Coordinates of N, CA, C and O in Angstrom, one line a residue:
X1 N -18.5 -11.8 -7.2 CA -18.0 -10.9 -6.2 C -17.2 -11.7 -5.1 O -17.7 -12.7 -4.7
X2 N -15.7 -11.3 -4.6 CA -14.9 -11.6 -3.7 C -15.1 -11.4 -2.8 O -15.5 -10.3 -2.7
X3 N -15.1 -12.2 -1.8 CA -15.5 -12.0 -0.2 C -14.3 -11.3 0.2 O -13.4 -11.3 -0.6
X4 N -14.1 -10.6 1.4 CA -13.3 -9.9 1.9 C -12.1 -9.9 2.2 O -11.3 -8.9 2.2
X5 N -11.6 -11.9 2.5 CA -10.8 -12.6 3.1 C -9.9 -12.7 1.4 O -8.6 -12.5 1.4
X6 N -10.5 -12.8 0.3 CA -9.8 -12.9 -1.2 C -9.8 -11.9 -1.8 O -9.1 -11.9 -2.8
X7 N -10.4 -10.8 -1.5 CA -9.4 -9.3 -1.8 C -8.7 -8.6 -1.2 O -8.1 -7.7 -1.6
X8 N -8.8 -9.5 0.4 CA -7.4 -9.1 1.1 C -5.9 -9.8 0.5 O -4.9 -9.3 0.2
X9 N -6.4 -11.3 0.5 CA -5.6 -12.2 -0.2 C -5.2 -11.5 -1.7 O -4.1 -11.0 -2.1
X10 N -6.0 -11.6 -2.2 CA -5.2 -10.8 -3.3 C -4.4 -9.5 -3.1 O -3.4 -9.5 -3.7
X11 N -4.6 -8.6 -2.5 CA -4.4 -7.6 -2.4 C -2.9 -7.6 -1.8 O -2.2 -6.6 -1.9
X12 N -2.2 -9.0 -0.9 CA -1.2 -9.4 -0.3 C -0.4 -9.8 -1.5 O 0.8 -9.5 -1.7
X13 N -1.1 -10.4 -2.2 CA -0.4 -10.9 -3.4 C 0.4 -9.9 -4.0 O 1.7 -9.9 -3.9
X14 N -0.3 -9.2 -4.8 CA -0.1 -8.0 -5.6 C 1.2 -7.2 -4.9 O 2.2 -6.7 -5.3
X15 N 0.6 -7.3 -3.3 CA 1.4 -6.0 -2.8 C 3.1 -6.5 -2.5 O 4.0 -5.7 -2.4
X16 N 3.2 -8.0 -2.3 CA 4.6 -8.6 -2.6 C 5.3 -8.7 -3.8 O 6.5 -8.5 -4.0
X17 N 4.3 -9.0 -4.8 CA 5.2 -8.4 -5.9 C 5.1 -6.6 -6.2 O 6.0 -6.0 -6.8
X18 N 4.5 -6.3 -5.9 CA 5.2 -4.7 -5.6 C 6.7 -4.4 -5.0 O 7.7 -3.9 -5.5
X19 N 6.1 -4.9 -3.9 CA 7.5 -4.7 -3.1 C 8.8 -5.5 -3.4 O 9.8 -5.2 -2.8
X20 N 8.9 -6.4 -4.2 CA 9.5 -7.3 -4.3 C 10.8 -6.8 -6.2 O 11.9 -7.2 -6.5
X21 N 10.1 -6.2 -6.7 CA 10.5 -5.3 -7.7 C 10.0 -5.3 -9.2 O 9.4 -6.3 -9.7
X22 N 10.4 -4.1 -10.0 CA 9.5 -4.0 -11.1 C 9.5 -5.1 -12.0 O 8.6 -5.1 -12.8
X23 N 10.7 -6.3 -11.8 CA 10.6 -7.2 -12.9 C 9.6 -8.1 -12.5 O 8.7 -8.5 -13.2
X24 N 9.6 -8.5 -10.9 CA 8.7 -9.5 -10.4 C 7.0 -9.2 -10.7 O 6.2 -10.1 -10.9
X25 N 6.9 -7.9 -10.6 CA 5.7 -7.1 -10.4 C 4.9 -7.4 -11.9 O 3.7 -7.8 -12.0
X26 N 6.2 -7.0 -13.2 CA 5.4 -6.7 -14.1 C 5.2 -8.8 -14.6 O 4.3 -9.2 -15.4
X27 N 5.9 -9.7 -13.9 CA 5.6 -10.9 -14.4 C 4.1 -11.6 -13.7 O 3.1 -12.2 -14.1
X28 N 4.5 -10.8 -12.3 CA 3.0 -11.4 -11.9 C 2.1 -11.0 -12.7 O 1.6 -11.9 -13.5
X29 N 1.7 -9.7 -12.7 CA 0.4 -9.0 -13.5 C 0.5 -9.7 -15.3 O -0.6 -9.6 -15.9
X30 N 1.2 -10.0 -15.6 CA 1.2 -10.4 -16.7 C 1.1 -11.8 -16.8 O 1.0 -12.2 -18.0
X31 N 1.1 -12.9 -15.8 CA 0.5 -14.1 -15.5 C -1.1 -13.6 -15.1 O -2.0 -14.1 -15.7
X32 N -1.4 -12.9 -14.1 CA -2.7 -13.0 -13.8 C -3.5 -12.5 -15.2 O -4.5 -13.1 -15.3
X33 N -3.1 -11.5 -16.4 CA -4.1 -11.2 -17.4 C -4.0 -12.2 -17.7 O -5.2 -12.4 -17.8
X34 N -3.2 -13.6 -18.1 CA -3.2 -14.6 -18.8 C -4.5 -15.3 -18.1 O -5.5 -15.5 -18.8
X35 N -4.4 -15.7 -16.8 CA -5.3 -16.2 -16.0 C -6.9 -15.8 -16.2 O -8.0 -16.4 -16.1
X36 N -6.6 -14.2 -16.4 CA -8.5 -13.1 -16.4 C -7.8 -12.1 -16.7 O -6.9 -11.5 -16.4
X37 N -8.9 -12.2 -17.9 CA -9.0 -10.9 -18.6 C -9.0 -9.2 -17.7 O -8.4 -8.2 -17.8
X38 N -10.4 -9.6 -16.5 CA -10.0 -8.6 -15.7 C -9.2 -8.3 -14.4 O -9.5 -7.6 -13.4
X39 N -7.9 -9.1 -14.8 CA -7.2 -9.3 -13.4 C -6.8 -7.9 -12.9 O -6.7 -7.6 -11.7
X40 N -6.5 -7.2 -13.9 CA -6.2 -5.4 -12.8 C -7.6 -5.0 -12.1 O -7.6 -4.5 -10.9
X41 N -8.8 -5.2 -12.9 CA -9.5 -4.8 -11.6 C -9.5 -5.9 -10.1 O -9.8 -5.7 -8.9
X42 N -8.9 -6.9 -10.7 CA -9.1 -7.2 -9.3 C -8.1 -7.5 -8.5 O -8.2 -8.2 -7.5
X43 N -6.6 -6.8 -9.2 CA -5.9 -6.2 -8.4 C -5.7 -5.5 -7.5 O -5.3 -5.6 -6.4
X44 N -6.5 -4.3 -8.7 CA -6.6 -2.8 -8.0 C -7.4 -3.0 -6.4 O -7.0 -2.6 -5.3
X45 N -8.6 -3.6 -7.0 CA -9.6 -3.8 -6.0 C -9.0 -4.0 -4.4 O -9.2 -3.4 -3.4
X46 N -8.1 -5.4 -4.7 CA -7.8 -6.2 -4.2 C -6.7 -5.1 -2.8 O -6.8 -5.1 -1.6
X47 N -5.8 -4.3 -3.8 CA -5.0 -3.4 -3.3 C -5.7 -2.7 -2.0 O -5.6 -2.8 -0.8
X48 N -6.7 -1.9 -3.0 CA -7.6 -0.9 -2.1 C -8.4 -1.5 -1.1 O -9.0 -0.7 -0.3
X49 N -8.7 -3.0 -0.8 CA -9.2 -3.7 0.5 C -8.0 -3.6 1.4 O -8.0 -2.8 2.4
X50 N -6.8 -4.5 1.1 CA -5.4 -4.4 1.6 C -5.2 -3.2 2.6 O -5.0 -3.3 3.8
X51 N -5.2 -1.7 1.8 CA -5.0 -0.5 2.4 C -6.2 -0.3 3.2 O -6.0 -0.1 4.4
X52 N -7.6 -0.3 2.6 CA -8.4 -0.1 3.8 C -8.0 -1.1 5.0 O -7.9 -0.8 6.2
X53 N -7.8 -1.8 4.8 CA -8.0 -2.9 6.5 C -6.6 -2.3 7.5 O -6.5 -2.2 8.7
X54 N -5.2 -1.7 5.9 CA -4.0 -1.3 7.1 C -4.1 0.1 7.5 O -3.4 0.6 8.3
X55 N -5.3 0.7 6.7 CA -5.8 1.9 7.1 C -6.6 2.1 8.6 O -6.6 3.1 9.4
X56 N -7.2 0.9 8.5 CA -8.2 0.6 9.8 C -7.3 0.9 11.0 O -7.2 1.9 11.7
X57 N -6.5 -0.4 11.2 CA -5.9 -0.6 11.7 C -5.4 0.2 12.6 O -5.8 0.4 13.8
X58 N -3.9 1.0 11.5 CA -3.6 2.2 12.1 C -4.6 3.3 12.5 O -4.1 3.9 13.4
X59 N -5.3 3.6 12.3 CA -6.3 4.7 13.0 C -6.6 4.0 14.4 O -6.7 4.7 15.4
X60 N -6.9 2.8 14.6 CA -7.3 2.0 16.0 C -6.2 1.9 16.7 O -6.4 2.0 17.9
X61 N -4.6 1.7 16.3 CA -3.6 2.2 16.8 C -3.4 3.5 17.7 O -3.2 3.7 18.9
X62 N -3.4 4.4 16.2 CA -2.8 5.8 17.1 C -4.1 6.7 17.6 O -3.9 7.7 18.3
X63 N -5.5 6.1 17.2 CA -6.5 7.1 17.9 C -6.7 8.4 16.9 O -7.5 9.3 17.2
X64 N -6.1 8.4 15.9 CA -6.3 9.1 14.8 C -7.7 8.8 13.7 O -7.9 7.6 13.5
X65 N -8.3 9.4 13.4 CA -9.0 8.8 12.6 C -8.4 8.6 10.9 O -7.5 9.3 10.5
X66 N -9.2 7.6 10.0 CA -8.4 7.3 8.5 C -8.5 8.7 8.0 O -7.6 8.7 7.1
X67 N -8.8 9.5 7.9 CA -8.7 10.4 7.3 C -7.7 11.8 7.8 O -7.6 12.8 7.1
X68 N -7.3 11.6 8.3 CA -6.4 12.3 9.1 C -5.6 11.6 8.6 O -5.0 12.2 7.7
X69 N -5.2 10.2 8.7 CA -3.9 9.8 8.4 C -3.7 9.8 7.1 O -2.5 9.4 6.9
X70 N -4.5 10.0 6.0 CA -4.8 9.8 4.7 C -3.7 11.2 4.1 O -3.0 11.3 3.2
X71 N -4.2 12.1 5.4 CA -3.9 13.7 4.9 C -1.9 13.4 5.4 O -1.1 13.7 4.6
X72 N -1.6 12.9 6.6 CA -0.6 12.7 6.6 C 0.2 11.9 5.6 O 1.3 12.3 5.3
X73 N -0.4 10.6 4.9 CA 0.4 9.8 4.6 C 0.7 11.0 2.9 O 1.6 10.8 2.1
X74 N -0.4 11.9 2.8 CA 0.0 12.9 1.4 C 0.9 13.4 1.4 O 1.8 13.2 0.6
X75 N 0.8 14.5 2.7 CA 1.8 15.4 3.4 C 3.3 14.8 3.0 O 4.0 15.3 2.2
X76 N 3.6 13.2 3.9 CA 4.7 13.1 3.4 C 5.5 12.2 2.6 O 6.5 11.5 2.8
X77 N 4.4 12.2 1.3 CA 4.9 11.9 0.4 C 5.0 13.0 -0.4 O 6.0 12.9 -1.0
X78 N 4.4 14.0 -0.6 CA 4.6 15.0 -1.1 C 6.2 15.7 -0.8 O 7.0 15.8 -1.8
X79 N 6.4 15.9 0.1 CA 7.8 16.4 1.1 C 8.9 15.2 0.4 O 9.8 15.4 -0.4
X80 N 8.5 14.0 0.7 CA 9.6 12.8 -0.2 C 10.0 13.3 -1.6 O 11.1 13.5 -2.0
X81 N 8.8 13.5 -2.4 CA 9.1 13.8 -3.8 C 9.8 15.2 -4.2 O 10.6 15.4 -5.1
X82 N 9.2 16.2 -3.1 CA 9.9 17.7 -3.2 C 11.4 17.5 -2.9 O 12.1 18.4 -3.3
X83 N 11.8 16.5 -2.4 CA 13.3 16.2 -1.5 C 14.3 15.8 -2.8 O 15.4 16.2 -3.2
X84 N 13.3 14.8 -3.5 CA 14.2 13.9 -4.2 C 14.2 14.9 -5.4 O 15.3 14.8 -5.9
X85 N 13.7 15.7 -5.9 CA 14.0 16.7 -7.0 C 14.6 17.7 -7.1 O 14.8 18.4 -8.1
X86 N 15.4 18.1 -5.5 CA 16.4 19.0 -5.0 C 17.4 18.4 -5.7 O 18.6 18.8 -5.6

C-alpha cells in the first residue's frame, strides 16, 4: 500500500503525460506495465488521490463544498461536449 505523498506523486506523473499528449501518454503507461503488471491500477489510484487533494483544495478556496463542485465541474463539461457536437 502507497502512502499518500506516492499516489500523489504518481498521480502528477500520469497527469503530465496526460496533458502532455496521446503519444507521450500512451508511451508512459506502456513503460509502467513493463515495470508492473498492475501499473493502471496504480495509475488510476494514483489519479483519483491527485483529484481528491485538487478537489480539496478548491472547496477550501471558494467555500464551496467537493460536492458541489463535482456537480459543477459535470455541468460544464457536459455544456463543452453539447457545444463541440453543434
Amino acid at each position: 500500500m502507497s502512502n499518500d505523498y506516492d499516489r500523489i506523486r504518481n498521480g502528477i506523473e500520469f497527469m503530465t503525460a496526460y496533458v502532455s499528449g496521446n503519444e507521450l501518454l500512451t508511451q508512459y503507461v506502456v513503460e509502467r506495465r513493463r515495470e508492473d503488471p498492475a501499473a493502471v491500477e496504480t495509475l488510476m489510484d494514483g489519479a483519483a488521490a491527485l483529484c481528491a487533494l485538487l478537489l480539496h483544495k478548491m472547496a477550501r478556496e471558494t467555500g464551496k463544498n467537493e460536492h458541489e463542485l463535482l456537480q459543477e465541474l459535470a455541468t460544464i463539461s457536459y455544456r463543452r461536449e453539447q457545444q463541440s457536437d453543434d
